[in-house]
Each structure stands twice: as structure tokens, then as C-alpha cells.
XYZ file of N, CA and C in Angstrom:
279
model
N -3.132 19.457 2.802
C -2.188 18.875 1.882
C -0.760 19.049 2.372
N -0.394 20.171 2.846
C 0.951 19.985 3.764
C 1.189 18.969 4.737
N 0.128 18.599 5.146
C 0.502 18.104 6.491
C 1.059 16.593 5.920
N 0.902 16.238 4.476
C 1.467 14.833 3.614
C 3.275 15.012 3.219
N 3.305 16.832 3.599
C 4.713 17.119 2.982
C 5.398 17.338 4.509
N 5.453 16.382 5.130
C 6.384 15.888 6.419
C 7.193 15.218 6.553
N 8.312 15.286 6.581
C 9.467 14.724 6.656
C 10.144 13.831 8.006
N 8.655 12.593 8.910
C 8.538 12.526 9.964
C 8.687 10.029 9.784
N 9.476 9.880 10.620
C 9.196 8.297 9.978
C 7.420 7.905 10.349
N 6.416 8.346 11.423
C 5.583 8.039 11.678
C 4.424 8.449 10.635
N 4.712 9.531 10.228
C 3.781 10.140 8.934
C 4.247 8.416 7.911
N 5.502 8.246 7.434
C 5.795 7.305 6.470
C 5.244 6.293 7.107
N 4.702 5.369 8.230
C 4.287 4.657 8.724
C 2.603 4.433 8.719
N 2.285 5.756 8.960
C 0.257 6.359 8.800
C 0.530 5.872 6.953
N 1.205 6.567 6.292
C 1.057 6.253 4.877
C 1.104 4.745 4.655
N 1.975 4.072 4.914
C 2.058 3.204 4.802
C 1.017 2.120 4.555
N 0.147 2.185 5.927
C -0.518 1.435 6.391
C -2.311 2.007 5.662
N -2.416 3.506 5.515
C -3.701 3.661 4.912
C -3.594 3.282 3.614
N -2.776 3.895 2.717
C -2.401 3.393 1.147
C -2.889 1.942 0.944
N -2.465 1.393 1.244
C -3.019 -0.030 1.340
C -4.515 -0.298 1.600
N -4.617 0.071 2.643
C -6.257 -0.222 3.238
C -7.159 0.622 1.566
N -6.936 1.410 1.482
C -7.491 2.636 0.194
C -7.597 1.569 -0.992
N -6.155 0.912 -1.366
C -6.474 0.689 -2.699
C -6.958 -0.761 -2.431
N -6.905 -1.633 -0.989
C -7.745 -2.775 -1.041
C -9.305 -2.608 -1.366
N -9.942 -1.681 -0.377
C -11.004 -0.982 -0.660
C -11.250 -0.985 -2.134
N -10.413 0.022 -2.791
C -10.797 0.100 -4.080
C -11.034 -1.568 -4.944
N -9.980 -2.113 -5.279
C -9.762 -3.261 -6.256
C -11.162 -4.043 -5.538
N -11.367 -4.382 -4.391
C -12.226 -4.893 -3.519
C -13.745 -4.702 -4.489
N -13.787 -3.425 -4.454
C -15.326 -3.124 -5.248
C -14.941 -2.972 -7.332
N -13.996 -2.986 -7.673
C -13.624 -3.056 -8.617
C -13.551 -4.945 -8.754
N -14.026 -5.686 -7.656
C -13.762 -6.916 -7.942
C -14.981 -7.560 -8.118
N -15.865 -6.885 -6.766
C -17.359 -6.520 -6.940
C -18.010 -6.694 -8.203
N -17.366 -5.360 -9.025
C -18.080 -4.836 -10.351
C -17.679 -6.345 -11.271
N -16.594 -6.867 -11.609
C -16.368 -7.640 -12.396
C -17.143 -8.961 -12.220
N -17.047 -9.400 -10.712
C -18.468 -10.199 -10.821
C -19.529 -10.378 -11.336
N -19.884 -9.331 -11.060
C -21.496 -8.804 -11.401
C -21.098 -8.899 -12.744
N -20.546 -8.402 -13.407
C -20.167 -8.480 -15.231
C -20.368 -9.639 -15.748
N -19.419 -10.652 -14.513
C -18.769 -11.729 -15.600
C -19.954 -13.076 -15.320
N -20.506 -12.809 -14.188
C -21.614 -13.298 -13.221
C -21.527 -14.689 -12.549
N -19.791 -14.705 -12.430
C -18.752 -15.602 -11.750
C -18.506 -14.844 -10.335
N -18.003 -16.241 -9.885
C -17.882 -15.341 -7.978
C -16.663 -15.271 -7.758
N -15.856 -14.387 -7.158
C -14.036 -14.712 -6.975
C -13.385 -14.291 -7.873
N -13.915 -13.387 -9.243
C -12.307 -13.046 -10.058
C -11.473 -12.818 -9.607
N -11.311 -11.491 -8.004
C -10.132 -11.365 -7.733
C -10.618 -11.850 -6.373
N -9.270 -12.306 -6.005
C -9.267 -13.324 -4.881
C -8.915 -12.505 -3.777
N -9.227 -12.713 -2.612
C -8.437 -11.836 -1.237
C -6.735 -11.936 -1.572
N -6.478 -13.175 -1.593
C -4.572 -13.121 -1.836
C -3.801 -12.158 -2.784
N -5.058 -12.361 -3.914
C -4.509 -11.377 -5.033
C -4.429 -9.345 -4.888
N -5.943 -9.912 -3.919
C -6.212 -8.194 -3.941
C -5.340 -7.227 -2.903
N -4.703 -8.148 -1.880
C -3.840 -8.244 -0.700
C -2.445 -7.570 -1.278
N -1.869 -8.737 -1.954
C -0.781 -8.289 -2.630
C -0.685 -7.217 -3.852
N -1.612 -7.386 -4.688
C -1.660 -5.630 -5.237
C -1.596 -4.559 -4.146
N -2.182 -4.527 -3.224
C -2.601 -3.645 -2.010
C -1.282 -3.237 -1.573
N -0.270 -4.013 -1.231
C 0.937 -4.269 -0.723
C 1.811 -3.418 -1.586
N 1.873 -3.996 -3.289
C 2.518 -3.101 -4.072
C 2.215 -1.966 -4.432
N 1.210 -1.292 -4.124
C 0.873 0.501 -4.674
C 1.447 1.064 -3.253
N 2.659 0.277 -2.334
C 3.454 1.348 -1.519
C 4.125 1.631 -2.459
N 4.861 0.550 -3.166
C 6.010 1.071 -3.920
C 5.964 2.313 -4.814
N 4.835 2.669 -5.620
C 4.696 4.083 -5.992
C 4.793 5.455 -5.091
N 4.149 5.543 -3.683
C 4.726 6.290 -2.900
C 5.547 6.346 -2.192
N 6.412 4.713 -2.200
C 7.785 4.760 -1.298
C 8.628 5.555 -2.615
N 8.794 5.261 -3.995
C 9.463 6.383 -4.791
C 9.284 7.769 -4.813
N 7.927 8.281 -4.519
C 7.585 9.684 -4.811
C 8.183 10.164 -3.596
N 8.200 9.801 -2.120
C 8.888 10.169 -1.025
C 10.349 10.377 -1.265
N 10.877 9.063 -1.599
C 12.450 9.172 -1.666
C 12.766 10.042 -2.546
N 12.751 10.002 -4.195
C 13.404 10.342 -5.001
C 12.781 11.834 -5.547
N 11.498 11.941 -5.353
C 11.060 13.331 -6.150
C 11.056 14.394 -5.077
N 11.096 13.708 -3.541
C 10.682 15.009 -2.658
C 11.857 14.868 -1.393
N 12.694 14.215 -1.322
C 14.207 14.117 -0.726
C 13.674 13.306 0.771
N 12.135 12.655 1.219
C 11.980 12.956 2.538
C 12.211 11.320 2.844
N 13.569 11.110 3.402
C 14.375 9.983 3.848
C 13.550 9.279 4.904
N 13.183 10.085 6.020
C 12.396 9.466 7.352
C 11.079 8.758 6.861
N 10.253 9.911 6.213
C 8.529 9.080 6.136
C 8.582 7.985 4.819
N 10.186 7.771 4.189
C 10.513 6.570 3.237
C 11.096 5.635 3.826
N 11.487 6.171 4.685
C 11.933 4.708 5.474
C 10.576 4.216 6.470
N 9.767 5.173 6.832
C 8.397 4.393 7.796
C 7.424 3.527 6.383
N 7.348 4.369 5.187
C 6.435 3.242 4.323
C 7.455 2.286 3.867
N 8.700 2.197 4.036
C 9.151 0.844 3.388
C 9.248 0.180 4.679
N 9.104 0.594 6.431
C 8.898 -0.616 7.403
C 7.600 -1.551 7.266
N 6.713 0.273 6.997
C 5.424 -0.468 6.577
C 5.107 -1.678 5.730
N 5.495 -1.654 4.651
C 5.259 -2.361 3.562
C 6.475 -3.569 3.959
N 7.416 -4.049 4.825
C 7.495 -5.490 4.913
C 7.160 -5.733 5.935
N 6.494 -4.698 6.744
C 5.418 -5.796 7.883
C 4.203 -6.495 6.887
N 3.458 -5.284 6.472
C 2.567 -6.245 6.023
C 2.709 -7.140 4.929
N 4.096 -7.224 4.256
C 4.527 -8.226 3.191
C 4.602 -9.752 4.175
N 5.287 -9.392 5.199
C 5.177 -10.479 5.984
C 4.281 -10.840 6.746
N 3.315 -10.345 7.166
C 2.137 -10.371 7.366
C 1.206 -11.655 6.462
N 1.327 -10.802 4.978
C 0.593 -11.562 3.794
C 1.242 -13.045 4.044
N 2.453 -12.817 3.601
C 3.303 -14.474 3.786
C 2.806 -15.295 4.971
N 2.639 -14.771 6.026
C 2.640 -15.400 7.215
C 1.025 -15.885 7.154
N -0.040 -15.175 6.370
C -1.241 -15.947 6.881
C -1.519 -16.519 5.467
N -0.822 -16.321 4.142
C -1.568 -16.901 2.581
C -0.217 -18.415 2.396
N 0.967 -18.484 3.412
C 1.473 -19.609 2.966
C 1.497 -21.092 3.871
């Protein structure tokens, strides 16, 4: 658990980029489940589940900056998060 309390831009960059992958994963099988519920195919769409994915940096780009002072690994998850913002743009428009 220390090794998350690093004050390094490449740590903010590793975050960056797993956070995302984690909660696509998640919503992904949470999209799964609603299928199977609703016994429709597609409630949540790749574009949709993409861009949620994208926004749960913003909860740890705040907890970095403002609750724990660490400037460097907040500035690697906010590079993170407009590569792959532009990323999204670049292959959903």
C-alpha cells in the first residue's frame, strides 16, 4: 500500500492507465449482468463503458492533488487521462 503513496509522475501514469482498464472490466461485467436481466443485448455500449472508464480518473486525479499534496503522480494521471480521452475521440468520432 505504500508503494501507491509515491510522489513519482510515472506511478501517476501506471495509475492512470490501470484505473481505467479496472473499472472497464468492472461496468463490462456489470453490463453482462444487466443483459442477462433485461434479456436485451448492448445496454451498455463499448463508447459508453469507455468513457465512464475515462472519468473514474477524475476521482483519483483529486485524491492525489488535493487530499495527499502529490503534484508529480497528478500530473502523470491527468497526462494519462487526455491521452486516452483522445484516444476515445479519435476512434468513437
Amino acid at each position: 500500500m505504500n508503494k501507491l503513496r509515491t510522489d513519482t509522475f510515472v506511478m501517476g501514469l501506471i495509475l492512470g492507465i490501470l484505473l481505467p482498464l479496472i473499472a472497464f472490466g468492472l461496468f463490462y461485467l456489470i453490463g453482462l449482468g444487466l443483459d442477462s436481466a433485461s434479456g436485451k443485448e448492448g445496454v451498455l455500449k463499448p463508447q459508453t463503458l469507455g468513457l465512464i472508464s475515462i472519468f473514474t480518473n477524475l476521482f483519483t486525479l483529486r485524491y492525489y492533488l488535493i487530499k495527499l499534496k502529490f503534484d508529480r503522480t497528478g500530473r502523470g494521471i491527468l497526462m494519462m487521462t487526455f491521452i486516452l480521452t483522445l484516444t476515445y475521440f479519435g476512434f468513437f468520432l
